[in-house]
Coordinates of C-alpha atoms in Angstrom, one line a residue:
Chain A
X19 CA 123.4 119.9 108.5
X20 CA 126.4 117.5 108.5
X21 CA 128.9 120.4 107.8
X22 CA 127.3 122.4 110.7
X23 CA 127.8 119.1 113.0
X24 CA 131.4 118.8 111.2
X25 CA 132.1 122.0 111.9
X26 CA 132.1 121.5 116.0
X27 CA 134.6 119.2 115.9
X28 CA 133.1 115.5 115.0
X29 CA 134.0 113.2 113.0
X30 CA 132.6 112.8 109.3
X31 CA 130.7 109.8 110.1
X32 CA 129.1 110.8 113.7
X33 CA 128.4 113.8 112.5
X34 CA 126.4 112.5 109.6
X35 CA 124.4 110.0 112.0
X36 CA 123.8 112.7 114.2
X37 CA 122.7 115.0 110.9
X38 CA 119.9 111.9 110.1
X39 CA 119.0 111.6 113.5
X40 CA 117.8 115.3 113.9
X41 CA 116.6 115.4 110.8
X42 CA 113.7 112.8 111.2
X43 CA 113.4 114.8 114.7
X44 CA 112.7 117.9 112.7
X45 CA 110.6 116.3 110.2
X46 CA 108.2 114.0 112.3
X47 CA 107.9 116.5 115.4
X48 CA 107.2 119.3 113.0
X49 CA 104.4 116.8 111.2
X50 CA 103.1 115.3 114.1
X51 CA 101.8 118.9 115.5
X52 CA 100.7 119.8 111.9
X53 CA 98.4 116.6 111.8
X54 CA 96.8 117.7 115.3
X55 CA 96.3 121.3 113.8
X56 CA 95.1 119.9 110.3
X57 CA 92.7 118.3 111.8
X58 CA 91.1 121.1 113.9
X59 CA 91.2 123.1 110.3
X60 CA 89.6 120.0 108.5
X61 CA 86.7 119.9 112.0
X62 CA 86.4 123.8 111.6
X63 CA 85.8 124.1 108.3
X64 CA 83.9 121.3 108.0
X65 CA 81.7 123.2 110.9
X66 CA 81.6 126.2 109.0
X67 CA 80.2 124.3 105.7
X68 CA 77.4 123.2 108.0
X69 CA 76.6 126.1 109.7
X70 CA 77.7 124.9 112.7
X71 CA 80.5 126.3 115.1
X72 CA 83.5 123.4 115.4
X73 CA 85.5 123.0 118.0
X74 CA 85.2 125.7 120.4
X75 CA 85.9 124.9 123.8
X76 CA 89.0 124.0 124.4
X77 CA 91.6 127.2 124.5
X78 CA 91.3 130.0 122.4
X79 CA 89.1 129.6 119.7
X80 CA 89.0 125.8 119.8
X81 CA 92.5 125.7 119.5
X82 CA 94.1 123.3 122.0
X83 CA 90.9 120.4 120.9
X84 CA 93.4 118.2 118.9
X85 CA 95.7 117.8 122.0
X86 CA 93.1 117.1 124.4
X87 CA 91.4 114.5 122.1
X88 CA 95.0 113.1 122.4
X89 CA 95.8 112.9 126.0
X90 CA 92.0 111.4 126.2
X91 CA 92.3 108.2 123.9
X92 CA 96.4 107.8 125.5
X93 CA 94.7 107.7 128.7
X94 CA 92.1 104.9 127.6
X95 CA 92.5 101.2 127.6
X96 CA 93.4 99.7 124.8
X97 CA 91.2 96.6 124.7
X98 CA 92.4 93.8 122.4
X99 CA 88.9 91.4 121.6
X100 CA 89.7 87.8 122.4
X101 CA 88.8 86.3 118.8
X102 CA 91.1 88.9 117.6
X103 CA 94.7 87.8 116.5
X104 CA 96.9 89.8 119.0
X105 CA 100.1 90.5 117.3
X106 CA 98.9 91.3 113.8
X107 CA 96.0 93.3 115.4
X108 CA 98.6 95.5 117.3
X109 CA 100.7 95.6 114.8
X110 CA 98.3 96.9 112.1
X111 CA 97.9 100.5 113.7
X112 CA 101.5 100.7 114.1
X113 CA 102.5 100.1 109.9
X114 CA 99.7 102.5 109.2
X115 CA 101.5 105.2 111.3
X116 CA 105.1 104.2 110.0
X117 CA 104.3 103.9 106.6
X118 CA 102.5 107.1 106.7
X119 CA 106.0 109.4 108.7
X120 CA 108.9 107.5 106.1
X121 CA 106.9 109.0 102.5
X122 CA 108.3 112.6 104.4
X123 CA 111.4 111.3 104.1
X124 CA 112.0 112.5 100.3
X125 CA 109.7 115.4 100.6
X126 CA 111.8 118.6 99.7
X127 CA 110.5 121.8 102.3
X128 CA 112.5 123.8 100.5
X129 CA 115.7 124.8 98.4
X130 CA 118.5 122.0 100.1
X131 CA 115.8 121.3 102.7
X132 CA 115.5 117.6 102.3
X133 CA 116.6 114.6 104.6
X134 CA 117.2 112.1 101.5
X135 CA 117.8 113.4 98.4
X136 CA 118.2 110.4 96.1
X137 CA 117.1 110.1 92.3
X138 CA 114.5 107.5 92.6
X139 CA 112.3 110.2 94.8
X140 CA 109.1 109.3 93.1
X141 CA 109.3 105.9 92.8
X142 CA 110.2 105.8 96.6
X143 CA 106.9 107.8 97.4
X144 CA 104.7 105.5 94.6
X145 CA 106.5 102.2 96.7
X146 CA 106.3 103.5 100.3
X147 CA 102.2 104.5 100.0
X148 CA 101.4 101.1 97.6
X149 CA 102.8 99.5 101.3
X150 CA 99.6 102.2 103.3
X151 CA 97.0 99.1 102.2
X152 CA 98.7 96.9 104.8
X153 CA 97.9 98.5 107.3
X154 CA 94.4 98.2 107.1
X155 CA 93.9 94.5 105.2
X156 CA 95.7 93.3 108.6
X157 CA 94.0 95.2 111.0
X158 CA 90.6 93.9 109.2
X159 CA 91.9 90.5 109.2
X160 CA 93.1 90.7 112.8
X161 CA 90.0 91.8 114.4
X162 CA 88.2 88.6 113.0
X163 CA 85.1 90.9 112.7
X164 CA 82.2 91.1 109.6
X165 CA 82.8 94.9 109.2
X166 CA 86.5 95.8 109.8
X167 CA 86.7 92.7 107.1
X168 CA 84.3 93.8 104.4
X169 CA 86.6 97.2 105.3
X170 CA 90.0 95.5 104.3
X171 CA 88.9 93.6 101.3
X172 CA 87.5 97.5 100.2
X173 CA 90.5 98.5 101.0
X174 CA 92.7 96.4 98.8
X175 CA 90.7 96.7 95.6
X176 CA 90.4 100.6 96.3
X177 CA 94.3 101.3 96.9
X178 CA 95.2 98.8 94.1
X179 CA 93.1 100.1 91.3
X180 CA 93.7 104.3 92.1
X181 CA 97.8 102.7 92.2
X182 CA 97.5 102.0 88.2
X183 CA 96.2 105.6 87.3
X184 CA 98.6 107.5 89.5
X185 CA 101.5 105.3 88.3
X186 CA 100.4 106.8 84.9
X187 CA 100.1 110.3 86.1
X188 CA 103.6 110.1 87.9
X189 CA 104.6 109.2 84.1
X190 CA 103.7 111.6 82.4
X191 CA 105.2 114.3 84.7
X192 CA 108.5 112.1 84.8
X193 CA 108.4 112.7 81.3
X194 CA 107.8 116.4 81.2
X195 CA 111.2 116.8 84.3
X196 CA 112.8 114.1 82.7
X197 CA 114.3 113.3 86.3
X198 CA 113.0 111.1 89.3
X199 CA 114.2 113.0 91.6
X200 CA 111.6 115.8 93.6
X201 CA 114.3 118.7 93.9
X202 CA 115.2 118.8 90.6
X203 CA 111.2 118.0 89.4
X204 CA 110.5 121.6 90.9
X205 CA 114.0 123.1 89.6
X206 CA 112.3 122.0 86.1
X207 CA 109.0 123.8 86.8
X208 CA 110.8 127.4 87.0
X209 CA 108.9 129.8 84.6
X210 CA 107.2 126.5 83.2
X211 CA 103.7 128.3 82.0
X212 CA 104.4 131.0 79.6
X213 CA 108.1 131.9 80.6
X214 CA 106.6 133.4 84.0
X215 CA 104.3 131.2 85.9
X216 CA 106.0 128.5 88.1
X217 CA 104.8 125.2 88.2
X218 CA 103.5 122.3 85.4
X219 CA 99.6 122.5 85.9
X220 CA 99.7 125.4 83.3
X221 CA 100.0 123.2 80.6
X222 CA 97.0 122.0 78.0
X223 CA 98.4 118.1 78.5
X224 CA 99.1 118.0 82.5
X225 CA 96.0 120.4 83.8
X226 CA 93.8 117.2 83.1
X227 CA 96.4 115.0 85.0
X228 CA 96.1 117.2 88.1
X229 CA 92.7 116.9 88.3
X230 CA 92.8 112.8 88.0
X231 CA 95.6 113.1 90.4
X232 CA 93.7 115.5 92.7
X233 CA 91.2 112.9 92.6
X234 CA 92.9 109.8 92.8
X235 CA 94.7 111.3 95.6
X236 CA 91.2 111.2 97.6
X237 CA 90.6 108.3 96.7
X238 CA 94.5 106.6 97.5
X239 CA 93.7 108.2 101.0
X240 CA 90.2 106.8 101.7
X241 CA 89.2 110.0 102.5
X242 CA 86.2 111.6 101.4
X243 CA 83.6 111.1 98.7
X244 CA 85.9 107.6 98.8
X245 CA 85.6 106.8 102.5
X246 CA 83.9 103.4 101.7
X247 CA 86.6 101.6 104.2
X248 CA 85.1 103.5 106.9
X249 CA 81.7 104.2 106.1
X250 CA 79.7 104.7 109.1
X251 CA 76.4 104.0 107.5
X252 CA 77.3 100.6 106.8
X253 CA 80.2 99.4 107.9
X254 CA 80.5 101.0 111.7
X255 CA 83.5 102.1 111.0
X256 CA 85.3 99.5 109.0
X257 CA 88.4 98.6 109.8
X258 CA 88.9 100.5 113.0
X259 CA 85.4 99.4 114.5
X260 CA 87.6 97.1 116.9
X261 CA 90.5 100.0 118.3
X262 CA 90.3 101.8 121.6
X263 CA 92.7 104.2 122.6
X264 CA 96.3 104.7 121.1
X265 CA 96.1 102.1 118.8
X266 CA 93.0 104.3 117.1
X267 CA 94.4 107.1 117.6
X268 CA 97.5 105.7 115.3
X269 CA 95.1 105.0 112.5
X270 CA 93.8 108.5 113.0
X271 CA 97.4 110.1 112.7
X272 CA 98.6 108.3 110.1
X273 CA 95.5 108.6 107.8
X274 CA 96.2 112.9 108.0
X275 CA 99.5 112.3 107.4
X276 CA 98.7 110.5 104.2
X277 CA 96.3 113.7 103.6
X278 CA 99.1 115.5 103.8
X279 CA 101.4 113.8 101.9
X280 CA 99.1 113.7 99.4
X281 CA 98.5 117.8 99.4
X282 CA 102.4 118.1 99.2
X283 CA 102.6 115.5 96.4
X284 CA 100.0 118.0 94.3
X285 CA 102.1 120.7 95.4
X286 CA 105.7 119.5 94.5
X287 CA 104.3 117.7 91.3
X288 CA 102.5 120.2 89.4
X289 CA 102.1 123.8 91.3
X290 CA 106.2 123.9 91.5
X291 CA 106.5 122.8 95.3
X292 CA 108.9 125.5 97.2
X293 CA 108.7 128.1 94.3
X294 CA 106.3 131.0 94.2
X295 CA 103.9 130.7 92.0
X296 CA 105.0 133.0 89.6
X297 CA 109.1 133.5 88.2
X298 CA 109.3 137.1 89.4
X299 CA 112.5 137.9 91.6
X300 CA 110.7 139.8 94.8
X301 CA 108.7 137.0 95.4
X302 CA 111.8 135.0 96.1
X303 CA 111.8 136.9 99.3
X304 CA 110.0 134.5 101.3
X305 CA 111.5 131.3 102.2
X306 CA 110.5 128.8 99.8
X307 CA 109.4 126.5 103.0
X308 CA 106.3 129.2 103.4
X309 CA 105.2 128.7 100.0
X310 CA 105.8 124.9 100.3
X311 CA 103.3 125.0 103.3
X312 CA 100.6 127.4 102.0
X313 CA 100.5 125.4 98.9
X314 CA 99.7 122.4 101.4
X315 CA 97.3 124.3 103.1
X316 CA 95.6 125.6 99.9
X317 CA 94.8 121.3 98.8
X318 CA 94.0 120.4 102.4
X319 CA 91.0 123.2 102.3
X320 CA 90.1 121.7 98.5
X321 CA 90.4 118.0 100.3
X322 CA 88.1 119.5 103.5
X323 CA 85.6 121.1 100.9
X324 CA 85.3 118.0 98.7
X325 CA 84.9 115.8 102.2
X326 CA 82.4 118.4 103.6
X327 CA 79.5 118.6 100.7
X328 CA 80.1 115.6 98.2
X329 CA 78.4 112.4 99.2
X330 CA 79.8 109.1 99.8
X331 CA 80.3 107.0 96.6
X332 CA 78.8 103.7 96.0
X333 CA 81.3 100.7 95.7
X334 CA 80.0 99.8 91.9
X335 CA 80.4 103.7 91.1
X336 CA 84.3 103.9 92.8
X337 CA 85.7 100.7 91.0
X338 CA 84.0 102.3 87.3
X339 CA 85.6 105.2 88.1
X340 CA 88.7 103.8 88.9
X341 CA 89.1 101.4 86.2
X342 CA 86.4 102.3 83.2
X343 CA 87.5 106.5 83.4
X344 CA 90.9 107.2 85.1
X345 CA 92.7 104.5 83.5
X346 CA 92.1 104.3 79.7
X347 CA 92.5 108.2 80.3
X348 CA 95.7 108.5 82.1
X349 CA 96.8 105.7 79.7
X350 CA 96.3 108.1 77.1
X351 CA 97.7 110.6 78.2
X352 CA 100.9 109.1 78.4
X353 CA 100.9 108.8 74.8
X354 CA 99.7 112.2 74.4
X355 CA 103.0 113.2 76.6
X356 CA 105.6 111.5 74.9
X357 CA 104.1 112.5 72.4
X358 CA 104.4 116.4 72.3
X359 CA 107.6 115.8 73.5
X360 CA 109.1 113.9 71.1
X361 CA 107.6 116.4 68.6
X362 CA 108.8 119.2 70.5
X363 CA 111.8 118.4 72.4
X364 CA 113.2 115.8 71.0
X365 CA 113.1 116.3 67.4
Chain B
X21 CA 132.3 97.4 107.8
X22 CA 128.6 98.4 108.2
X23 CA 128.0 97.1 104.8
X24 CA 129.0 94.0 106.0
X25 CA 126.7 93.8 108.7
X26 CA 123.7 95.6 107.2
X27 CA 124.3 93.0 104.3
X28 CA 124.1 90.0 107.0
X29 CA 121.3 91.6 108.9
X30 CA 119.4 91.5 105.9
X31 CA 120.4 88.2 104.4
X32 CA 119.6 86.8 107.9
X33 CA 116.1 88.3 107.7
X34 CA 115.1 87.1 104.3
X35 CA 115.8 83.5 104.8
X36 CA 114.6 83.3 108.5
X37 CA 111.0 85.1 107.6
X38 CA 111.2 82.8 103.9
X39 CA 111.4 79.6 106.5
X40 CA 108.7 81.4 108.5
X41 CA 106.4 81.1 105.0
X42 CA 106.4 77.5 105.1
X43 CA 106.4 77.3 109.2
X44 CA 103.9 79.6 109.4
X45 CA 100.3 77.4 110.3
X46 CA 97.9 79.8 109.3
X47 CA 98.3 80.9 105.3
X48 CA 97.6 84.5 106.4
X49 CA 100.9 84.2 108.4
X50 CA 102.5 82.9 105.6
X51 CA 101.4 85.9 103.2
X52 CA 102.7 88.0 105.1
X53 CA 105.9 86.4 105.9
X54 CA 106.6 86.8 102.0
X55 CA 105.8 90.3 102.6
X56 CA 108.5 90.5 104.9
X57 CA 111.1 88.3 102.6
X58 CA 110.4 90.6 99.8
X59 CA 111.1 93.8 101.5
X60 CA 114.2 92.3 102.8
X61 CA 115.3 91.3 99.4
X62 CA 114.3 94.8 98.4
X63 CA 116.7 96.0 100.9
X64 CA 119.7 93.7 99.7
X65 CA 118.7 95.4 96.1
X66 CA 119.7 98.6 97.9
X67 CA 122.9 97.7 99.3
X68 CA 124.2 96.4 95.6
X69 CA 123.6 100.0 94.4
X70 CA 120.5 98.4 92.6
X71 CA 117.3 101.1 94.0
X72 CA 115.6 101.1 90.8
X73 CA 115.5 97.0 91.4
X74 CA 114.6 97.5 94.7
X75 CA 112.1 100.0 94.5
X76 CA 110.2 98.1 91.3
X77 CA 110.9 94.9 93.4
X78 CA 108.5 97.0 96.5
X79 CA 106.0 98.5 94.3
X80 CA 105.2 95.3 91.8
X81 CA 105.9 92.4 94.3
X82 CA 104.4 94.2 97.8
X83 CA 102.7 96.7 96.7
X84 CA 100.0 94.6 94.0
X85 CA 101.1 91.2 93.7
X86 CA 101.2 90.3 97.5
X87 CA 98.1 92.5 98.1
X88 CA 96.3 90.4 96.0
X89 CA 97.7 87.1 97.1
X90 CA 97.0 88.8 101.1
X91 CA 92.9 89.4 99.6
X92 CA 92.3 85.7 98.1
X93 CA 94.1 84.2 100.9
X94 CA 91.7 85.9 103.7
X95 CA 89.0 84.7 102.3
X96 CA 89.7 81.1 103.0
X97 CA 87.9 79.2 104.7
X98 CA 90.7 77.0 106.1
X99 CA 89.7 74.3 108.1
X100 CA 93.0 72.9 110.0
X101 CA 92.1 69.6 111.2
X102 CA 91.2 68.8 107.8
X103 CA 95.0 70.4 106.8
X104 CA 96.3 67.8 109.3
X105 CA 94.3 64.4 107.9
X106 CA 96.0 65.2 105.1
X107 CA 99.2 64.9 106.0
X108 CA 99.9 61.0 105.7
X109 CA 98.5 61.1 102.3
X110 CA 100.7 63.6 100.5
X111 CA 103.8 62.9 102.4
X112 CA 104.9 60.9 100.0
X113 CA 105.2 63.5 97.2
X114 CA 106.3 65.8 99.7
X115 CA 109.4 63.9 100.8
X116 CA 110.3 63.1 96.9
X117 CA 110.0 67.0 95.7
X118 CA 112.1 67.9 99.3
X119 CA 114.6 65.0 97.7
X120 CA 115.0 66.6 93.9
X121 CA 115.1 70.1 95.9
X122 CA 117.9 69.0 98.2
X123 CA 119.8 67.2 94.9
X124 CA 119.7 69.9 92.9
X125 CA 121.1 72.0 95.8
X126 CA 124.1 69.4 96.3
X127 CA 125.0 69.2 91.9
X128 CA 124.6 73.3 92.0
X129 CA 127.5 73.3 95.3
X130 CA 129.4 70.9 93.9
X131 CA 129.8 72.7 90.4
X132 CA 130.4 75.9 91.8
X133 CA 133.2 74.2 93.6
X134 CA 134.5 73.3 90.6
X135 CA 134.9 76.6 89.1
X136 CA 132.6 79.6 88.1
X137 CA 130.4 79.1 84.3
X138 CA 131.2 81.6 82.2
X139 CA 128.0 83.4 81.3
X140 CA 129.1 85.7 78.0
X141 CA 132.3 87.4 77.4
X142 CA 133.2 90.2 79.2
X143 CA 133.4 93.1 76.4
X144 CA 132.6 96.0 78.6
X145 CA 129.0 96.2 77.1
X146 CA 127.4 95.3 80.3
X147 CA 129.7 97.3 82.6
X148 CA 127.7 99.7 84.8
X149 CA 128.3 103.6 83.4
X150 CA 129.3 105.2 86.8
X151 CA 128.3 109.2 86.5
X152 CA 124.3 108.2 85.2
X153 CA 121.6 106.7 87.2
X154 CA 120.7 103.7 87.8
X155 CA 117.3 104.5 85.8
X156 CA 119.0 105.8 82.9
X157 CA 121.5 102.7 82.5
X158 CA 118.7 100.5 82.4
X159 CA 116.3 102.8 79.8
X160 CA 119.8 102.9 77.7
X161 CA 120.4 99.2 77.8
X162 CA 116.4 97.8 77.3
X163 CA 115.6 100.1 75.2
X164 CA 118.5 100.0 72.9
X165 CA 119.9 96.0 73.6
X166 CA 117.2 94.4 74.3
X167 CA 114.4 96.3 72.8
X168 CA 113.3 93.5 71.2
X169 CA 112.9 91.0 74.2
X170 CA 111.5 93.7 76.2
X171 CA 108.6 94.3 73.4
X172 CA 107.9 90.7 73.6
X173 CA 107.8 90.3 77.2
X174 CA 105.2 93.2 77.0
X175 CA 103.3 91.7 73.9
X176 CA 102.9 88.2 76.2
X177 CA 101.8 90.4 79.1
X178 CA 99.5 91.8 77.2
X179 CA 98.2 88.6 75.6
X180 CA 98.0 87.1 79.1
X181 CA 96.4 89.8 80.5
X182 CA 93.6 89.5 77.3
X183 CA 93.4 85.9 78.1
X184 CA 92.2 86.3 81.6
X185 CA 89.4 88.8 80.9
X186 CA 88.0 86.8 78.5
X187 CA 88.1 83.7 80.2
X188 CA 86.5 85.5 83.3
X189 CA 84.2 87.6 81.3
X190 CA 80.6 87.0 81.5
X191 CA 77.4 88.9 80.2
X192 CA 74.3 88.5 82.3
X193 CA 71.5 90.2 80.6
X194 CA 69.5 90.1 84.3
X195 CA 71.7 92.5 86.0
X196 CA 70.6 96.0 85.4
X197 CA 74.0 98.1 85.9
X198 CA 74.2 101.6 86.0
X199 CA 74.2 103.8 82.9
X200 CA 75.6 107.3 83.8
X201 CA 75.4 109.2 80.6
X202 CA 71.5 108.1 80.1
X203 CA 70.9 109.3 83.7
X204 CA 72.5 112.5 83.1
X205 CA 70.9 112.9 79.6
X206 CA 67.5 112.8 81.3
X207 CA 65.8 116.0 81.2
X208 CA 62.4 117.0 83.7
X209 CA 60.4 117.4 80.4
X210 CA 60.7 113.8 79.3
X211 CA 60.5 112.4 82.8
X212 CA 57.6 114.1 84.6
X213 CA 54.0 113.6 82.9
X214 CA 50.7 116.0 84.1
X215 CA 48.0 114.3 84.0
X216 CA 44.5 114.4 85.5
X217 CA 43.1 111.0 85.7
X218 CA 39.3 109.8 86.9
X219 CA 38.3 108.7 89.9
X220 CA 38.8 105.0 90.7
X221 CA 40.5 105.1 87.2
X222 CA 44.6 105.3 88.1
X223 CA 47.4 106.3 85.7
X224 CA 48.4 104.4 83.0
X225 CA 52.4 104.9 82.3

């Protein structure tokens, strides 16, 4: 986009800031309208698991429900408690919602369609969503409140102990792209599975890693079976029990576009991100940004089906999981990786 | 030019929120000043061409270590006047460490006014390769160089890590935890008994 910006005359320089600038435009604008459609999809298929109809009301088919919830709670008053501690309880929403829009940063749509391409991709992804916790720790510190405080000390054992297995998961696909970088990650899943099908999944040693990392994923994102920060059956609603208006409606934003992140992490990391899913040269028709996004789809309806008919997980049960299962096995499957490879590649 | 200012900007942030740490009343505050000193120091990382360093120095220091400094600190139960009463009595140790700190702060100024140590002799081993990442220079230098210190350091981790579970390990035989396989190993034919009992008689199990 800087050569098209060059191109009408500016300098290297402005043009490049002006390149940035519109890019984050057209990433976050973009995202923003996703998140209020994802999350009449995630309401209407959640309905439709229940036998009930969704949002219907509101335009055609239900369509327009997402915006209208929006305009209500920016139209509420925010109301601040007066035991709570002001700055860090206003801030809290707002580092939620940042941290959630800057993962996109490294996120390739497509072929060339990235706004930073730099070679520590992954690691800038694993260090921007360790930094989600924060977000809600302060905001169930702030509100000096029993619930939204049993929410945030959840909260950080949760995020930390799911951290340690997908650090090993990132490994071992590191290992098999032998790069950091996302672009050239999906480059190296071209005709990965048998010479034909794109993407790392097909492979004996990595199909178990993408179901951890489907399920770690879940649980990274608090959502569903591992909603324990918000669980309405005991905690109220944890750590946003205490928010009105926008500043709830910034939780609720950036929690999808973790979601999100999350669905386009499975995709780029082991179902080949902007490639078709398999190496054949018609299906290189369609813009690699339309694969990108049906792939995304395709994990937020597996993420919607998991929230809509598993049951909540008990706190004991999460931290066993986490620790006693996902660990010791993503552990050894690092050395499992290396490995093959070694045997295989590098010998 | 913008280097020059991002670098100050940056510089300026990690010492004023690092001042804010000890400033700060409330130990919460402080946390997360430290939060905000790292991620500066991060940043600095990222101007030097360092982003490995930087983005370990996010992940390790923010993303676990401050967490759990952030989740024991919360759970204080700080009561300040008592902070306060305190303050007479340990001022003396406080004024003598502020003394060494500010003495070793004058030697170190005054030897780097007298002239630069030289640290190892510059044979080009240690020069940055400039067409590989920063990731691979590093790999290629621990894992080659300095294998050896690098095992160790993970060896000690390792032992220290050991060290705390057992010391913080405890088996209490009253606690009935959850056995998952046994639960899923049950079958209906083993759990559910028919039988007919007498009147006024009950069921023996």
């Amino acid at each position: 986009m800087t050569d098209f910006f060059v191109s009408l005359g500016m300098q290297y320089g402005w043009a490049w800031f002006l390149a940035t600038i519109a890019g984050v435009l057209l990433i976050a604008l973009p995202l923003m309208l996703g998140v209020a459609m994802i999350i009449y999809a995630d309401r209407k298929i959640w309905a439709a698991m229940a036998l009930r109809k969704g949002p219907n009301v509101v335009g055609p088919f239900g369509l327009l429900q997402s915006f209208a919830d929006g305009l209500k709670v920016f139209l509420q008053e925010t109301i601040i408690p007066s035991a709570a501690n002001k700055g860090l309880f206003l801030i809290a929403p707002i580092i939620t919602f940042t941290v959630a829009l800057l993962a996109w940063a490294v996120v390739p749509f497509g072929p060339g369609m990235v706004l930073a391409d730099i070679n520590i991709g992954l690691l800038y992804i694993l260090a921007i969503s360790s930094l989600g916790v924060y977000g809600v720790v302060i905001a169930g510190w702030a509100s000096n409140s029993k619930y939204p405080f049993f929410s945030a000390m959840r909260a950080a054992a949760q995020m930390i102990s799911y951290e340690v297995s997908i650090g090993f998961i990132l490994i071992c696909v590191i290992l098999f792209a032998n790069t950091n970088n996302l672009t050239e990650m999906i480059e190296a899943q071209r005709g990965f599975g048998l010479g034909f099908v794109n993407g790392f999944v097909f492979h004996l040693l990595l199909f178990p890693m993408w179901v951890l990392f489907l399920i770690s994923g879940m649980a990274e994102t608090a959502r569903a079976p591992f909603d324990l920060t918000e669980a309405e059956s005991e905690l109220v609603a944890g750590y946003q029990t205490e928010y009105s208006s926008m500043s709830f409606a910034l939780f609720w934003l950036g929690e999808y576009a973790n979601v999100l992140l999350m669905c386009a992490l499975n995709a780029i990391l082991f179902f080949g991100g902007w490639l078709p899913p398999f190496d054949w040269e018609p299906l290189y028709l369609i813009p690699g940004i339309v694969w990108f996004l049906l792939k995304i789809l395709f994990f937020f309806f597996i993420f919607s089906w998991v929230k809509a008919t598993v049951p909540r997980f008990r706190y004991d049960q999460l931290m066993r999981l986490g620790w006693k299962i996902f660990l010791p096995m993503s552990l050894l499957f690092v050395v499992l990786v290396s490995g093959w490879l070694m045997l295989t590649r590098y010998s | 030019m913008i280097q020059t200012i991002t670098f100050y900007l940056f510089a300026a942030l990690v010492i004023a929120s690092a001042c804010f740490v000890i400033l700060a009343r409330n130990p919460v505050h402080s946390v997360l000043w430290l939060i905000l000193a790292f991620f500066n120091a991060a940043a600095l990382m990222v101007l030097v061409g360092a982003e490995f360093i930087a983005m370990l120095l996010v992940i390790v220091y923010v993303g676990a270590v401050a967490v759990l400094f952030l989740f024991v600190v919360m759970m204080l139960d700080i009561d300040f006047s008592e902070l306060r009463a305190g303050f007479v009595k340990n001022a003396p140790l406080g004024v003598a460490i502020a003394i060494v700190l500010f003495v070793e702060l004058f030697v170190g100024l005054v030897a780097y006014n007298a002239g630069g140590l030289e640290l190892g002799t510059p044979d080009g081993m240690n020069a940055p390769v400039l067409d590989r990442s920063n990731i691979a220079s590093i790999g290629a230098l621990l894992y080659s160089r300095y294998l050896f210190l690098f095992e160790a350091a993970g060896v000690i981790l390792l032992v220290a890590m050991v060290g705390a579970i057992v010391l913080t390990l405890r088996h209490r035989p009253e606690v009935r935890g959850q056995d998952i396989s046994k639960q899923v190993k049950r079958r209906p034919e083993e759990a559910i008994v028919k039988t007919r009992p007498e009147v006024g008689a009950g069921v023996k199990l």
